[in-house]
Amino acid sequence: MPQVGPQAANLLQSRGAGSGNNHAAIRACLLEELRQAVRACIRESVSLKGKDTPLTADLVCVATLCNAIEMVLKHGLVHKNSSDPSSFWWFICDTVRMDPQFSVDARLAQAVATVDKSHLIQTPTGKHRGWIRHALNSNSLSELLTMLVNPDGYIAQQRDAWYSEHALIRTEGEPVSYTHLTLPTKRIV
């Protein structure tokens, strides 16, 4: 079974797609899980309206959202680093650090630098999770994901080297609505 969240795993099993061969079903499940997570965070934020309370990491909706984003970015990852073979952190880092023409957007480079400098985050998996939280907190997740799915340029070349042709992040013609994630401006802490 591919790495997906619990709701997507249940849906895949009910569709008989557990073998991993049904790429379209897996992508659809990942996107649906992500949509549901975004909706849950929006509902939670609405329930807090009028209170100066941020969405926090201990809320189920926030953990589910971060997990759904992580699963989307892990889907189809094939170029793996030996120190943490399931982390997409190395893809993000290589995209920024190995850019020969310095064409990578400054926001992506800044997000990587911020997370990389943290002494509290040591593992590649922790760093990619920190990157997701940083992007959510800085309201830049949508722009950063849009850069990663753009079919042209240096980032696309890097992405295509790190991800299989069936990866959600590479699939042309698939709805990439997850790149338009917008959450209320309250921070996730």
Short mmCIF file of C-alpha atoms in Angstrom, two decimals:
data_model
loop_
_atom_site.label_atom_id
_atom_site.label_comp_id
_atom_site.label_asym_id
_atom_site.label_seq_id
_atom_site.Cartn_x
_atom_site.Cartn_y
_atom_site.Cartn_z
CA MET A 1 0.00 0.00 0.00
CA PRO A 2 1.42 3.42 -0.88
CA GLN A 3 1.94 5.91 1.92
CA VAL A 4 -1.33 7.77 2.33
CA GLY A 5 -3.40 8.97 5.25
CA PRO A 6 -6.04 6.80 6.94
CA GLN A 7 -9.03 8.14 5.01
CA ALA A 8 -7.27 7.68 1.68
CA ALA A 9 -6.10 4.19 2.68
CA ASN A 10 -9.70 3.19 3.47
CA LEU A 11 -10.91 4.61 0.17
CA LEU A 12 -8.15 2.82 -1.75
CA GLN A 13 -9.02 -0.49 -0.09
CA SER A 14 -12.71 -0.05 -0.87
CA ARG A 15 -11.80 0.63 -4.54
CA GLY A 16 -9.45 -2.32 -4.66
CA ALA A 17 -6.49 -0.08 -5.39
CA GLY A 18 -4.29 -1.36 -2.57
CA SER A 19 -1.80 -2.95 -4.96
CA GLY A 20 -0.32 0.43 -5.82
CA ASN A 21 -0.99 0.01 -9.53
CA ASN A 22 -3.96 2.35 -9.65
CA HIS A 23 -2.10 5.65 -9.81
CA ALA A 24 -5.16 7.75 -10.63
CA ALA A 25 -7.04 6.40 -7.60
CA ILE A 26 -4.09 7.07 -5.32
CA ARG A 27 -3.76 10.65 -6.59
CA ALA A 28 -7.50 11.22 -6.20
CA CYS A 29 -7.40 9.90 -2.64
CA LEU A 30 -4.45 12.08 -1.70
CA LEU A 31 -6.16 15.17 -3.10
CA GLU A 32 -9.43 14.35 -1.38
CA GLU A 33 -7.68 13.82 1.93
CA LEU A 34 -5.95 17.16 1.51
CA ARG A 35 -9.22 18.94 0.66
CA GLN A 36 -10.88 17.44 3.73
CA ALA A 37 -7.98 18.53 5.94
CA VAL A 38 -8.15 22.10 4.61
CA ARG A 39 -11.92 22.19 5.19
CA ALA A 40 -11.47 20.91 8.75
CA CYS A 41 -8.93 23.66 9.52
CA ILE A 42 -11.23 26.28 8.05
CA ARG A 43 -14.14 24.98 10.16
CA GLU A 44 -11.93 25.06 13.26
CA SER A 45 -10.78 28.59 12.48
CA VAL A 46 -14.39 29.74 12.02
CA SER A 47 -15.29 28.26 15.39
CA LEU A 48 -12.49 30.36 16.94
CA LYS A 49 -13.62 33.54 15.16
CA GLY A 50 -13.57 36.51 17.44
CA LYS A 51 -11.00 34.88 19.69
CA ASP A 52 -7.36 35.74 19.33
CA THR A 53 -6.43 32.07 19.34
CA PRO A 54 -4.18 30.58 16.67
CA LEU A 55 -4.64 27.13 15.26
CA THR A 56 -2.10 25.07 17.14
CA ALA A 57 -0.13 21.94 16.30
CA ASP A 58 -2.03 19.98 18.95
CA LEU A 59 -5.32 20.36 17.06
CA VAL A 60 -6.31 17.27 15.11
CA CYS A 61 -7.17 19.33 12.02
CA VAL A 62 -3.69 20.89 11.92
CA ALA A 63 -1.92 17.56 12.35
CA THR A 64 -4.14 16.07 9.64
CA LEU A 65 -3.44 18.99 7.29
CA CYS A 66 0.32 18.77 7.77
CA ASN A 67 0.20 15.00 7.28
CA ALA A 68 -1.87 15.36 4.09
CA ILE A 69 0.59 17.89 2.64
CA GLU A 70 3.46 15.60 3.58
CA MET A 71 1.81 12.61 1.88
CA VAL A 72 1.24 14.63 -1.31
CA LEU A 73 4.91 15.64 -1.37
CA LYS A 74 6.11 12.10 -0.59
CA HIS A 75 3.93 10.49 -3.25
CA GLY A 76 6.11 9.07 -6.01
CA LEU A 77 9.43 10.06 -4.42
CA VAL A 78 12.04 7.80 -6.02
CA HIS A 79 15.40 9.57 -5.70
CA LYS A 80 16.06 8.90 -2.06
CA ASN A 81 18.80 9.99 0.24
CA SER A 82 20.34 7.20 2.29
CA SER A 83 20.16 9.09 5.60
CA ASP A 84 16.34 9.27 5.43
CA PRO A 85 14.88 7.51 2.39
CA SER A 86 11.32 8.71 2.96
CA SER A 87 12.07 12.42 3.26
CA PHE A 88 11.52 14.91 0.45
CA TRP A 89 13.71 17.42 2.34
CA TRP A 90 16.68 16.51 0.15
CA PHE A 91 14.69 17.31 -2.99
CA ILE A 92 13.81 20.74 -1.58
CA CYS A 93 17.41 21.38 -0.51
CA ASP A 94 18.94 20.23 -3.78
CA THR A 95 16.51 22.38 -5.72
CA VAL A 96 17.69 25.45 -3.83
CA ARG A 97 21.36 24.66 -3.34
CA MET A 98 22.23 23.29 -6.76
CA ASP A 99 20.51 25.93 -8.86
CA PRO A 100 23.19 26.91 -11.40
CA GLN A 101 21.43 30.09 -12.51
CA PHE A 102 20.02 31.18 -9.15
CA SER A 103 16.54 31.04 -10.68
CA VAL A 104 14.89 29.56 -7.59
CA ASP A 105 12.50 32.01 -6.03
CA ALA A 106 13.87 33.80 -2.97
CA ARG A 107 10.86 32.68 -0.89
CA LEU A 108 11.73 29.02 -1.43
CA ALA A 109 15.39 29.65 -0.64
CA GLN A 110 14.46 31.64 2.51
CA ALA A 111 12.08 28.92 3.73
CA VAL A 112 14.80 26.29 3.32
CA ALA A 113 17.40 28.46 5.07
CA THR A 114 15.07 29.19 7.99
CA VAL A 115 14.33 25.53 8.63
CA ASP A 116 17.89 24.39 7.96
CA LYS A 117 19.29 26.83 10.57
CA SER A 118 16.99 25.59 13.32
CA HIS A 119 18.90 23.76 16.02
CA LEU A 120 15.63 22.21 17.23
CA ILE A 121 15.08 20.23 14.04
CA GLN A 122 17.70 17.56 13.42
CA THR A 123 16.33 14.88 11.09
CA PRO A 124 15.42 15.23 7.41
CA THR A 125 11.84 14.18 8.19
CA GLY A 126 11.69 16.79 10.95
CA LYS A 127 13.05 19.38 8.55
CA HIS A 128 10.50 18.66 5.83
CA ARG A 129 7.75 18.83 8.46
CA GLY A 130 9.23 22.10 9.75
CA TRP A 131 9.28 23.41 6.17
CA ILE A 132 5.56 22.65 5.81
CA ARG A 133 4.76 24.45 9.09
CA HIS A 134 6.99 27.41 8.17
CA ALA A 135 5.25 27.70 4.79
CA LEU A 136 1.82 27.60 6.47
CA ASN A 137 2.83 30.19 9.08
CA SER A 138 4.32 32.55 6.52
CA ASN A 139 1.28 32.23 4.24
CA SER A 140 3.58 31.05 1.45
CA LEU A 141 2.54 27.41 1.07
CA SER A 142 0.47 28.08 -2.03
CA GLU A 143 3.27 29.96 -3.78
CA LEU A 144 5.91 27.41 -2.78
CA LEU A 145 3.82 24.46 -3.98
CA THR A 146 3.04 26.28 -7.21
CA MET A 147 6.79 26.61 -7.83
CA LEU A 148 7.27 22.90 -7.22
CA VAL A 149 4.54 21.83 -9.68
CA ASN A 150 5.45 24.32 -12.42
CA PRO A 151 6.16 22.19 -15.53
CA ASP A 152 8.98 24.40 -16.80
CA GLY A 153 12.45 25.42 -15.71
CA TYR A 154 15.13 24.27 -13.34
CA ILE A 155 12.78 23.20 -10.52
CA ALA A 156 10.87 20.97 -12.96
CA GLN A 157 14.13 19.28 -13.98
CA GLN A 158 15.00 18.62 -10.35
CA ARG A 159 11.48 17.42 -9.56
CA ASP A 160 11.47 15.05 -12.51
CA ALA A 161 14.75 13.52 -11.30
CA TRP A 162 13.42 12.96 -7.77
CA TYR A 163 9.84 11.82 -8.50
CA SER A 164 8.30 9.05 -10.60
CA GLU A 165 6.17 9.96 -13.59
CA HIS A 166 3.09 8.91 -11.58
CA ALA A 167 3.78 11.26 -8.68
CA LEU A 168 1.01 13.71 -7.93
CA ILE A 169 3.48 16.59 -8.01
CA ARG A 170 4.38 15.68 -11.63
CA THR A 171 1.06 14.63 -13.09
CA GLU A 172 0.01 16.87 -15.95
CA GLY A 173 -3.71 17.32 -16.44
CA GLU A 174 -4.45 16.38 -12.83
CA PRO A 175 -6.15 19.03 -10.81
CA VAL A 176 -3.48 20.67 -8.71
CA SER A 177 -5.94 22.43 -6.48
CA TYR A 178 -3.71 21.75 -3.49
CA THR A 179 -1.44 24.50 -4.77
CA HIS A 180 -4.16 27.02 -4.02
CA LEU A 181 -4.40 26.27 -0.32
CA THR A 182 -5.45 29.24 1.66
CA LEU A 183 -6.11 29.17 5.34
CA PRO A 184 -7.27 31.94 7.62
CA THR A 185 -4.44 34.21 8.62
CA LYS A 186 -4.16 32.78 12.12
CA ARG A 187 -0.83 31.10 12.61
CA ILE A 188 -0.32 27.43 13.19
CA VAL A 189 1.95 27.25 16.20
#
